[in-house]
Coordinates of C-alpha atoms and ligand atoms in Angstrom, one line a residue:
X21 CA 110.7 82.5 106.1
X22 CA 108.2 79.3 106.7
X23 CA 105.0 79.4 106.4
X24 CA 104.9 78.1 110.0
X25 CA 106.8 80.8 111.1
X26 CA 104.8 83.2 109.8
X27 CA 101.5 81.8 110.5
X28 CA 102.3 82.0 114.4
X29 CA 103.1 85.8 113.8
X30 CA 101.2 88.4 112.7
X31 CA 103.2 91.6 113.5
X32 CA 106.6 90.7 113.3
X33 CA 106.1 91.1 110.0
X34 CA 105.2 94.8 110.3
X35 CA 108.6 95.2 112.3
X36 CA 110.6 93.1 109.6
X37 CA 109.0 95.5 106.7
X38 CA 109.9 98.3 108.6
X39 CA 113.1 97.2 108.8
X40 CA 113.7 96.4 105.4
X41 CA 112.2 100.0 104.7
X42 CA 115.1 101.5 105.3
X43 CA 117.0 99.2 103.0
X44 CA 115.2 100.7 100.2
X45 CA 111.9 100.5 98.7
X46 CA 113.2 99.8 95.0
X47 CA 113.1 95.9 95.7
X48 CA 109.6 96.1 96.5
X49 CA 106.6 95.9 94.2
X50 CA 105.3 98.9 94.8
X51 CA 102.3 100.6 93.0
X52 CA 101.6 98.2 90.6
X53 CA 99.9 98.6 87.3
X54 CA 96.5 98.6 87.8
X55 CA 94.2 96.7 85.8
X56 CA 90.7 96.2 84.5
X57 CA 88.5 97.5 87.3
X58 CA 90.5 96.3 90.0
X59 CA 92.7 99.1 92.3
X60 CA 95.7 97.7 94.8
X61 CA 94.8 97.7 98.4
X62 CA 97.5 99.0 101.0
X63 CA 97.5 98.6 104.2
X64 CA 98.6 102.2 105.9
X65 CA 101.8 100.9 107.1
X66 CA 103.0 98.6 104.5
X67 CA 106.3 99.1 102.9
X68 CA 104.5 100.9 100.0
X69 CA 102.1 103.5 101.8
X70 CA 103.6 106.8 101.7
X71 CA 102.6 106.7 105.7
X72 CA 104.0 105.0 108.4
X73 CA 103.8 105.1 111.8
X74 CA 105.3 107.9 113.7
X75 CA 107.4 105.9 115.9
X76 CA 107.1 102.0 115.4
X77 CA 106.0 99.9 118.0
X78 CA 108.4 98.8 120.8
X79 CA 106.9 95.4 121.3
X80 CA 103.7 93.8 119.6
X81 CA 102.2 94.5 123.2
X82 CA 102.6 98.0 122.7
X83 CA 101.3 97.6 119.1
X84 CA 97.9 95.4 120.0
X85 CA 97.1 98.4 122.5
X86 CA 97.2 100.6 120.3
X87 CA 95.3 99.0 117.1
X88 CA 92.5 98.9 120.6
X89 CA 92.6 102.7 121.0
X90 CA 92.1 103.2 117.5
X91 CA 89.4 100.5 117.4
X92 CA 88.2 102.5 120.2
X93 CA 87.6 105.0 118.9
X94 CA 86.4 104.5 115.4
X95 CA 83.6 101.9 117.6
X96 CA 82.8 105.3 119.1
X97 CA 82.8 107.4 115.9
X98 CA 80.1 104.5 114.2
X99 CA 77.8 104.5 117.0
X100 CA 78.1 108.2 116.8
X101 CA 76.6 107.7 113.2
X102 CA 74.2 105.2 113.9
X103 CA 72.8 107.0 116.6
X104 CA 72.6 110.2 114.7
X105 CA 74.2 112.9 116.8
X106 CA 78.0 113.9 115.4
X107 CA 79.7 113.0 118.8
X108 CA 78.4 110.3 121.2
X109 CA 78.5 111.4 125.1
X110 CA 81.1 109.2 125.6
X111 CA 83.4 109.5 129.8
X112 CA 85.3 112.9 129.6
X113 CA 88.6 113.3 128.4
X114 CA 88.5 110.4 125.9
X115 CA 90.1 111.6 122.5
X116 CA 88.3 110.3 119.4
X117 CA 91.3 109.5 117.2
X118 CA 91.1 107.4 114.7
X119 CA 93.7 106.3 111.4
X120 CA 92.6 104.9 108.4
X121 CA 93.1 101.0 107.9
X122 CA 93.6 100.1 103.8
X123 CA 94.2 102.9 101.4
X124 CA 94.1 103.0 97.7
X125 CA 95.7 105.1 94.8
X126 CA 93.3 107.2 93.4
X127 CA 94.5 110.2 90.6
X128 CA 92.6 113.3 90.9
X129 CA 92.3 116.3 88.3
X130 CA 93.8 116.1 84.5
X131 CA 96.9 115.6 84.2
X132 CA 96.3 113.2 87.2
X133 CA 98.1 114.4 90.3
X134 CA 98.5 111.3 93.2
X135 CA 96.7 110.5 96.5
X136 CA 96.5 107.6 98.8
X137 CA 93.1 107.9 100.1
X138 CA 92.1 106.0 103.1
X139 CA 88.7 103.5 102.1
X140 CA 86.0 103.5 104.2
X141 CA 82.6 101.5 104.0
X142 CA 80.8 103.5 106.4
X143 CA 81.1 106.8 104.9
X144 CA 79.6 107.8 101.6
X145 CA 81.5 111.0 100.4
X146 CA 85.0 111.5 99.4
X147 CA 87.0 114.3 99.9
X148 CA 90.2 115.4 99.6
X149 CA 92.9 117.9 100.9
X150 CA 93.3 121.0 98.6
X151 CA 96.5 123.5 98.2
X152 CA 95.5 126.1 100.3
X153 CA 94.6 123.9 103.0
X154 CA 94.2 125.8 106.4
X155 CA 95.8 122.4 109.1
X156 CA 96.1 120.1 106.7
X157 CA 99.1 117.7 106.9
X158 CA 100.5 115.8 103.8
X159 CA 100.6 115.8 100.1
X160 CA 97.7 118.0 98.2
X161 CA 95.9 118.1 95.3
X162 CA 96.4 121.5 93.5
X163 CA 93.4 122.4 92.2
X164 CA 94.5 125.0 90.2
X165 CA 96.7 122.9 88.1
X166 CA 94.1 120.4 87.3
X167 CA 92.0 122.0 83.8
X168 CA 89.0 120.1 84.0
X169 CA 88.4 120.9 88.3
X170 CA 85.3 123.3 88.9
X171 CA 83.6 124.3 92.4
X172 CA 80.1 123.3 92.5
X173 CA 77.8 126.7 92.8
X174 CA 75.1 127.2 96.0
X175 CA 72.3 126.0 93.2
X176 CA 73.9 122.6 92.4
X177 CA 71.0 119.9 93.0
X178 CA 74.1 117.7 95.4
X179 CA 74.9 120.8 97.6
X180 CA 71.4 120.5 99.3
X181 CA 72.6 116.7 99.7
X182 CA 75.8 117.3 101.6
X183 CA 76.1 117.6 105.1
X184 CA 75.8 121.8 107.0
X185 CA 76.3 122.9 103.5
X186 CA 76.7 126.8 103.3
X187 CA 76.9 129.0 100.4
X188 CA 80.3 130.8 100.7
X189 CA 80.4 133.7 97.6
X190 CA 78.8 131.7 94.7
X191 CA 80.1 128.0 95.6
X192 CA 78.4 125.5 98.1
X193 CA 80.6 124.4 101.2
X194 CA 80.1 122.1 103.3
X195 CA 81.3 120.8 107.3
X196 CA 81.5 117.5 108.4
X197 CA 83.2 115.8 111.1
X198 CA 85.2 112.4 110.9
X199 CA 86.1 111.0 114.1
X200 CA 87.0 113.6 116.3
X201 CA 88.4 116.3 113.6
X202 CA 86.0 118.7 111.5
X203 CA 86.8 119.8 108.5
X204 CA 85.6 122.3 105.9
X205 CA 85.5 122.1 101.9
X206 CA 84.7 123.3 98.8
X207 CA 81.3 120.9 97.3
X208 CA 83.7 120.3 93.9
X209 CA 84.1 118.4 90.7
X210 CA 86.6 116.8 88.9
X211 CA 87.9 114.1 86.5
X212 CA 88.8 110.8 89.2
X213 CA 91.2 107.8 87.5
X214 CA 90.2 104.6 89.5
X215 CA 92.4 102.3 88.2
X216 CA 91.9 102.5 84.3
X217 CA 88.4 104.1 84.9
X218 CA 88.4 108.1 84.4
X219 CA 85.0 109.1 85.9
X220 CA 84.3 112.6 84.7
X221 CA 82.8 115.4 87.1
X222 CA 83.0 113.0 90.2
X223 CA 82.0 115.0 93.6
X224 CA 84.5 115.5 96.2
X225 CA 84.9 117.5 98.8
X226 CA 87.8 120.0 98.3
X227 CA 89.0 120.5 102.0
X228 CA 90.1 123.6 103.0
X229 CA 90.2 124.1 106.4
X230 CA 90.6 120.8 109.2
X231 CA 90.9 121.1 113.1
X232 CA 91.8 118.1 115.1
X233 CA 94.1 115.4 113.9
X234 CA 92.1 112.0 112.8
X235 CA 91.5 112.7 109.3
X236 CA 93.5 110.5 106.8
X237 CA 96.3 112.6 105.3
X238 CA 95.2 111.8 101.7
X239 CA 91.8 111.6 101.5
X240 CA 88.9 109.6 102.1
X241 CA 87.2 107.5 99.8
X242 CA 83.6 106.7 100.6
X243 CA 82.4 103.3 99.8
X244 CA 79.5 103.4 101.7
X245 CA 76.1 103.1 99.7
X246 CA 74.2 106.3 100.8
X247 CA 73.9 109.4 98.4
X248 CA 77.6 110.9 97.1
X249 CA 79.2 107.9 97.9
X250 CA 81.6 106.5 94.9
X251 CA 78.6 104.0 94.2
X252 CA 76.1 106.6 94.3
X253 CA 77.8 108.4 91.5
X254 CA 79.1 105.4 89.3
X255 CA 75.8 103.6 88.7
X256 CA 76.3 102.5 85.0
X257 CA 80.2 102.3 85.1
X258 CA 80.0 100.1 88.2
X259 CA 76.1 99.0 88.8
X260 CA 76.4 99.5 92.2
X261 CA 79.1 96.5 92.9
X262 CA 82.3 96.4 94.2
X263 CA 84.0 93.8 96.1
X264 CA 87.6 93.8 98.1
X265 CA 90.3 91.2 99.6
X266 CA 91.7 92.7 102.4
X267 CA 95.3 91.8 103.0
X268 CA 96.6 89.5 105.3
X269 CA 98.8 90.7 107.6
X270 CA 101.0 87.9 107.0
X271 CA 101.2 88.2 103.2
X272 CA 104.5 90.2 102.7
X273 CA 103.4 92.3 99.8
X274 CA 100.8 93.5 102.3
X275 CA 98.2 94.5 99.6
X276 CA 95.0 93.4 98.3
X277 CA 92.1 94.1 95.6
X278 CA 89.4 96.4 95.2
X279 CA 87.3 95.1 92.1
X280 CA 85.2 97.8 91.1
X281 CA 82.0 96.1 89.1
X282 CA 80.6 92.9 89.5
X283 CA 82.7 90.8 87.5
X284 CA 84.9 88.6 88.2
X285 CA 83.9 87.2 91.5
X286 CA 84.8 83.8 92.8
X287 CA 82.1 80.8 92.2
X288 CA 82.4 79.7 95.7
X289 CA 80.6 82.7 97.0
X290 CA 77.9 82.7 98.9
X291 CA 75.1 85.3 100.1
X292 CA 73.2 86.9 102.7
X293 CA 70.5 89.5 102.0
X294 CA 71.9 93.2 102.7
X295 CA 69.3 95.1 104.9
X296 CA 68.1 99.1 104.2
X297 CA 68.3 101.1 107.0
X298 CA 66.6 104.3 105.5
X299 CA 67.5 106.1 108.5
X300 CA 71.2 105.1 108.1
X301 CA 71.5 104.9 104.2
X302 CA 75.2 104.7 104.5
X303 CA 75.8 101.0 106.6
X304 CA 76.0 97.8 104.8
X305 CA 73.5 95.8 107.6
X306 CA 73.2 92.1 107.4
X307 CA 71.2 89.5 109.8
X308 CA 73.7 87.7 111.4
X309 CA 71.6 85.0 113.8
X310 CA 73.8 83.4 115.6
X311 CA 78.0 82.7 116.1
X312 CA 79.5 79.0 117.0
X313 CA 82.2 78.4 118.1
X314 CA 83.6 75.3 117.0
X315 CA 80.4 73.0 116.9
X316 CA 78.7 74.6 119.3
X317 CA 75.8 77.5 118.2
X318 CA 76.5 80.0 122.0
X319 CA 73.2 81.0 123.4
X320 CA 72.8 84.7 122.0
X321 CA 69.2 85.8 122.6
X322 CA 68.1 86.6 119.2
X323 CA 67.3 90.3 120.1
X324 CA 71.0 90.8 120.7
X325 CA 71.4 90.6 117.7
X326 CA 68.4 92.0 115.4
X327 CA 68.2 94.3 113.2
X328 CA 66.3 97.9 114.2
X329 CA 66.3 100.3 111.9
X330 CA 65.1 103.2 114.2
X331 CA 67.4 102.1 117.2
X332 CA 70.6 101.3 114.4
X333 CA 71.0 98.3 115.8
X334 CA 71.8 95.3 114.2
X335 CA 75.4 93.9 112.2
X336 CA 77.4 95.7 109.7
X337 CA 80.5 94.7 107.7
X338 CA 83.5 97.7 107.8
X339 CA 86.5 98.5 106.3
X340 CA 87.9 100.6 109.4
X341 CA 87.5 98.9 112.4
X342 CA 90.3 95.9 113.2
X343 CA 89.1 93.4 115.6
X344 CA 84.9 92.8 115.4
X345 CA 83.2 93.8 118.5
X346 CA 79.6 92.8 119.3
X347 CA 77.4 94.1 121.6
X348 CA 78.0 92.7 125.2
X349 CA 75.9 89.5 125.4
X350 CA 76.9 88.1 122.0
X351 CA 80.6 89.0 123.4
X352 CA 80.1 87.0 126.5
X353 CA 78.6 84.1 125.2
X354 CA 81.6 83.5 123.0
X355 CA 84.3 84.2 125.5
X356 CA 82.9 82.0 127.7
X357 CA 82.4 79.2 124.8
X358 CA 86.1 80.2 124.3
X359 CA 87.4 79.8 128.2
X360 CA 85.3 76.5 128.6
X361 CA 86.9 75.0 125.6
X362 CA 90.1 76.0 127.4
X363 CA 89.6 74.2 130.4
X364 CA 91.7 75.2 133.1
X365 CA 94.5 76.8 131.1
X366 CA 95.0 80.2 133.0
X367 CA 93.5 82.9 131.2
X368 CA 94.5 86.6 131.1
X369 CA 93.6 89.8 129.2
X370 CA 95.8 92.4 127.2
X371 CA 94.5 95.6 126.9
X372 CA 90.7 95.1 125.8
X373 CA 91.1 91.3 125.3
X374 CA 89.9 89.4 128.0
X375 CA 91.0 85.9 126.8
X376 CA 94.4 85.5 126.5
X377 CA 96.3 82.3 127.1
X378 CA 100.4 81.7 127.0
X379 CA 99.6 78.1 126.0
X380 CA 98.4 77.1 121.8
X381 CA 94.4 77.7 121.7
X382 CA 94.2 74.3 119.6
X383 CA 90.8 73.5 121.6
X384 CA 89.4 76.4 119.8
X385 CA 89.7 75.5 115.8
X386 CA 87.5 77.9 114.3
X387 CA 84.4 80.8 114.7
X388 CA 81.6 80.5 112.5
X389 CA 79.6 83.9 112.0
X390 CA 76.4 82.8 110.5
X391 CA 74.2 84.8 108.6
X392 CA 70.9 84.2 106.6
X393 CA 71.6 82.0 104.2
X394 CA 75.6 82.1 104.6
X395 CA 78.5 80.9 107.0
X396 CA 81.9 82.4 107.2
X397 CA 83.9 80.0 108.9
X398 CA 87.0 82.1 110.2
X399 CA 90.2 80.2 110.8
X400 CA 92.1 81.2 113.7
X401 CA 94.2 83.9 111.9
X402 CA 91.0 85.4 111.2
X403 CA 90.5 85.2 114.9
X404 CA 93.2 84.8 117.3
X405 CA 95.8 87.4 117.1
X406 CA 99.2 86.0 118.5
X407 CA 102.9 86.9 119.9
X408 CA 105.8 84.7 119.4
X409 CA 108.0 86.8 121.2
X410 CA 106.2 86.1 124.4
X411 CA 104.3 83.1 123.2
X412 CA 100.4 85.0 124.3
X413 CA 97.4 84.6 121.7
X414 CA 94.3 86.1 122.5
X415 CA 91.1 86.3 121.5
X416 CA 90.8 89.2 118.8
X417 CA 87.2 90.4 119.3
X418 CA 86.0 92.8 122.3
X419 CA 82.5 93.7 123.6
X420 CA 82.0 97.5 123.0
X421 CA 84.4 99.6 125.5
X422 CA 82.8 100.8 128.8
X423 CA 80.8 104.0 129.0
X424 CA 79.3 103.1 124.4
X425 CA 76.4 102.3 124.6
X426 CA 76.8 100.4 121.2
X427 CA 73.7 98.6 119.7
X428 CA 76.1 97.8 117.2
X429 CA 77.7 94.5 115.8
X430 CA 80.7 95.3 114.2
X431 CA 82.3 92.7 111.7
X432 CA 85.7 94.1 111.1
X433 CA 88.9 93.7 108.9
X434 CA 90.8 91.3 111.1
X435 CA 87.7 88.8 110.3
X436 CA 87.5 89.5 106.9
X437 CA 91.2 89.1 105.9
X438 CA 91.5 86.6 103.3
X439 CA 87.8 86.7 102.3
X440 CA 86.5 88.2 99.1
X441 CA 83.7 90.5 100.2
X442 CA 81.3 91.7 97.8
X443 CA 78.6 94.4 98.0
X444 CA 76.1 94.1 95.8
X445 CA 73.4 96.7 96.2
X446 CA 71.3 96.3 93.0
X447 CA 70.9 92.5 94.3
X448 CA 70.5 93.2 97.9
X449 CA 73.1 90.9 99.1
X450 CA 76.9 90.6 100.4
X451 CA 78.5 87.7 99.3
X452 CA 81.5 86.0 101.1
X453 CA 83.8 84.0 99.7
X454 CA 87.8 82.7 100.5
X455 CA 90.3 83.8 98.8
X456 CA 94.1 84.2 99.5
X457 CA 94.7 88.1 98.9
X458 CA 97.4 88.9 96.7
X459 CA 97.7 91.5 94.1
Ligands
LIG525 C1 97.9 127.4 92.8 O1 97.6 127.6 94.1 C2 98.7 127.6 95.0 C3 98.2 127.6 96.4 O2 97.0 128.4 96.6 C4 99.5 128.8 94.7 O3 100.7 128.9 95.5 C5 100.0 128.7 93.2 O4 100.7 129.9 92.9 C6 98.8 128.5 92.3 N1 99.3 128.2 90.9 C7 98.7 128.8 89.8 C8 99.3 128.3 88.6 O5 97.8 129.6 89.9
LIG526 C1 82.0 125.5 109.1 O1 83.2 125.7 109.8 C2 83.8 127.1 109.7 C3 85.1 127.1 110.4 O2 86.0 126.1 109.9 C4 82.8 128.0 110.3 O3 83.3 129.3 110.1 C5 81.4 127.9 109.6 O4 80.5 128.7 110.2 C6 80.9 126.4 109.6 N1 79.7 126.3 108.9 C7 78.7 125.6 109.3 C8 77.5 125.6 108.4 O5 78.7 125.0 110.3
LIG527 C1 105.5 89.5 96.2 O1 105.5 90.1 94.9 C2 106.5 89.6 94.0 C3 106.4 90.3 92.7 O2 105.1 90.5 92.2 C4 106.2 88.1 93.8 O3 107.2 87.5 92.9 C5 106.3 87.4 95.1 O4 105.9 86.0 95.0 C6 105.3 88.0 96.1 N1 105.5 87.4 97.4 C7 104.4 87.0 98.2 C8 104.8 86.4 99.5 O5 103.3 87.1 97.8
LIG528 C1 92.8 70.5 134.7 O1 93.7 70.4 135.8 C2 93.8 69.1 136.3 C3 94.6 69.1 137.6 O2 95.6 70.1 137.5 C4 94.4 68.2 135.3 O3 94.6 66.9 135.7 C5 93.5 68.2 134.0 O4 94.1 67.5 133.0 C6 93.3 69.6 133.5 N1 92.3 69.6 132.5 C7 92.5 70.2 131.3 C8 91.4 70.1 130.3 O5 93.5 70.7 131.0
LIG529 C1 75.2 77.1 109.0 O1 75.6 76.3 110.1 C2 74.4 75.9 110.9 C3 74.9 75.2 112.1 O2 75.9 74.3 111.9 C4 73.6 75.0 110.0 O3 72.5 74.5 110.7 C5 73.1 75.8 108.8 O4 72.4 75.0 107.9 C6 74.3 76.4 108.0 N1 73.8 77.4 107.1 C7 74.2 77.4 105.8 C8 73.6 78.4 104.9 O5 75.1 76.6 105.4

């Protein structure tokens, strides 16, 4: 295929690896040796996740709506954490579901047994689904088989750390809720190969009981930077630093890096300060003071988009939302940058995008999200999401949906494709840098 070709289409290429699925997976370069530090990033549906989607998508309509939903809801699943309370008053009868993004491969136990677990920036533990699993769905780690797994007991310093814990017989348990499922584990310990990194008596949640259907079928690996999280528990291994490429779309081996450590990161990067929300230990917050679009700065009051750490409000990078969403007058301000810039081309919405056009958006040649001390000029593949079939391309950024109230600024993994993205939490800083994402 040309790169032109591909360039103009960003799902077709999920249909054509769907396709070529059922040819086999042998041709593809699945799972490959990982190296160093650094772990292969999968997007859920590519031709070498052990998930796909249940049905695929009968158009790339059908399949923008329902990235949205997901969006949707994971928007509504972050506020919920920023504001504190497990499950945001949101209008009645809307279902929280939400699928993991990107997952990794991760071995668990010794010998090593297999999962995919999904990554998620905004969540510090990691947990994953155990044998005798009440609801869970897909693959489990046997516990029982693994000679170096233990539970943690009710005295254990990290079970007064973990969310509701409970002491059930001897060993600490714990409830937590993840979108709109809950689920139940075992606090436990065990011997976790990341890449060619074995990190003895890492904490994980051992789940054992799950109602509701959001959770990632594998696992979850928290990369957020509160207490439990991976970096919480790797401090001299990793010093705090990791950094990821998150796959394009586009790119037909669909996968990208995880570099655990801080080696190894472009020169070209640049920084902004990462700001400590005490109150939300988990969120990587940055300043971002102001968005252009092309050469114009919009007119965003500044307090739309500051920082507050007792409201939450303010900007955060994640892993598992899609499109960014900002809070309603940063949102507006760009569209409407956006729909001047178009002139009188007729505009039209999809689903949540309210600035679609069936003609080339050439006035519009790139978004600049700018941050103290750091721009990140995104091309328009990082944000225009397009159809060739029916020749749309919108605007791939939404304010939050009606009904969340979202303080939040969400920069999400649509915008960071083709960027390396580093957290570095010793330094107080996230760095941004392009890169192509291969692996
Ligand atoms: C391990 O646990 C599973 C599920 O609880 C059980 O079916 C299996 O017999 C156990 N295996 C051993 C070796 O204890
Ligand atoms: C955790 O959930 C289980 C049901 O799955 C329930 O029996 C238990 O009381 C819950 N514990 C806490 C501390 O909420
Ligand atoms: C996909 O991976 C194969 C094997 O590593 C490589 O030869 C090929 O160039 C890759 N293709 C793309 C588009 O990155
Ligand atoms: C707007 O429409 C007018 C009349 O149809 C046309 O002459 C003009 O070129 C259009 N402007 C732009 C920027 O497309
Ligand atoms: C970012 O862009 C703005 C506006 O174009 C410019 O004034 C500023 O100096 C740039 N900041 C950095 C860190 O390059």
């Amino acid at each position: 295929m040309k790169t032109s070709t591909l360039r103009r289409c960003l799902l077709c290429l999920l249909l054509h690896v769907l396709v070529s699925l059922a040819q086999g997976l042998d041709s593809k370069p699945c799972h490959k040796q990982d190296h160093d530090s650094t772990i292969q990033i999968l997007h859920v549906h590519s031709p070498c996740s052990p998930f796909q989607p249940p049905s695929p998508p009968s158009s790339w309509e059908e399949s923008v709506l329902q990235m949205q939903s997901e969006d949707q809801a994971r928007l509504i699943y972050l506020s919920s954490l920023v504001a504190g309370k497990s499950i945001l008053p949101v209008a009645s009868g809307r279902q929280i579901i939400q699928s993991p993004t990107y997952i990794v491969m991760v071995k668990v136990g010794t010998p090593p047994q297999t999962m995919f677990m999904a990554m998620d920036t905004s969540n510090d533990a990691a947990w994953v689904p155990c044998s005798d699993c009440v609801g869970c769905a897909s693959a489990l780690f046997a516990a029982n088989k693994s000679t170096t797994f233990r539970t943690a007991g009710c005295q254990a310093p990290l079970c007064k750390q973990v969310p509701s814990s409970t002491c059930s017989g001897s060993s600490c348990s714990f409830n937590m809720t993840y979108g709109g499922s809950t689920l139940s584990a075992a606090l436990s310990f065990d011997t976790v190969t990341l890449a060619k990194d074995a990190v003895p008596g890492y904490a994980f949640g051992c789940v054992q009981r799950i109602t509701g259907s959001s959770l990632p079928p594998q696992g979850l690996l928290g990369l957020g930077r509160g207490p439990m999280s991976l970096l919480s528990q790797t401090p001299n291994l990793y010093q705090s630093t990791f950094s990821y490429c998150l796959p394009n779309f586009r790119s037909l081996n669909f996968s990208g890096s995880l570099k655990l450590g801080p080696t190894a990161q472009p020169k070209t990067i640049r920084f902004t300060p990462l700001l400590r929300n005490p109150r939300r230990s988990t969120f990587y917050y940055v300043n971002m003071i102001g968005i252009r679009v092309g050469r114009r700065v919009v007119n965003i009051l500044p307090s739309a988009l500051a920082f507050n750490p007792a409201t939450g409000a303010g900007t955060i990078f994640d892993s598992g939302t899609v499109f960014t969403r900002l809070v309603e007058p940063a949102y507006n301000a760009v569209r409407d940058e956006v729909r001047r810039r178009m002139g009188n081309a007729t505009v039209s919405s999809l689903g949540g995008f309210d600035t679609c056009y069936s003609v080339p958006m050439t006035a519009v040649p790139t978004v600049v999200f700018m941050f103290e001390g750091l721009n990140m000029t995104l091309a328009q593949d990082n944000f225009l999401i397009h159809s060739t079939a029916t020749k749309i391309t919108c605007l791939a950024m939404a304010a939050a949906p009606d009904g969340v109230n979202s303080v939040l600024n969400v920069i999400a993994s649509m915008q960071q494709q083709d960027h390396r993205i580093l957290f570095d939490v010793p330094n107080s800083r996230l760095g941004v840098a392009r890169e192509l994402c291969t692996y």
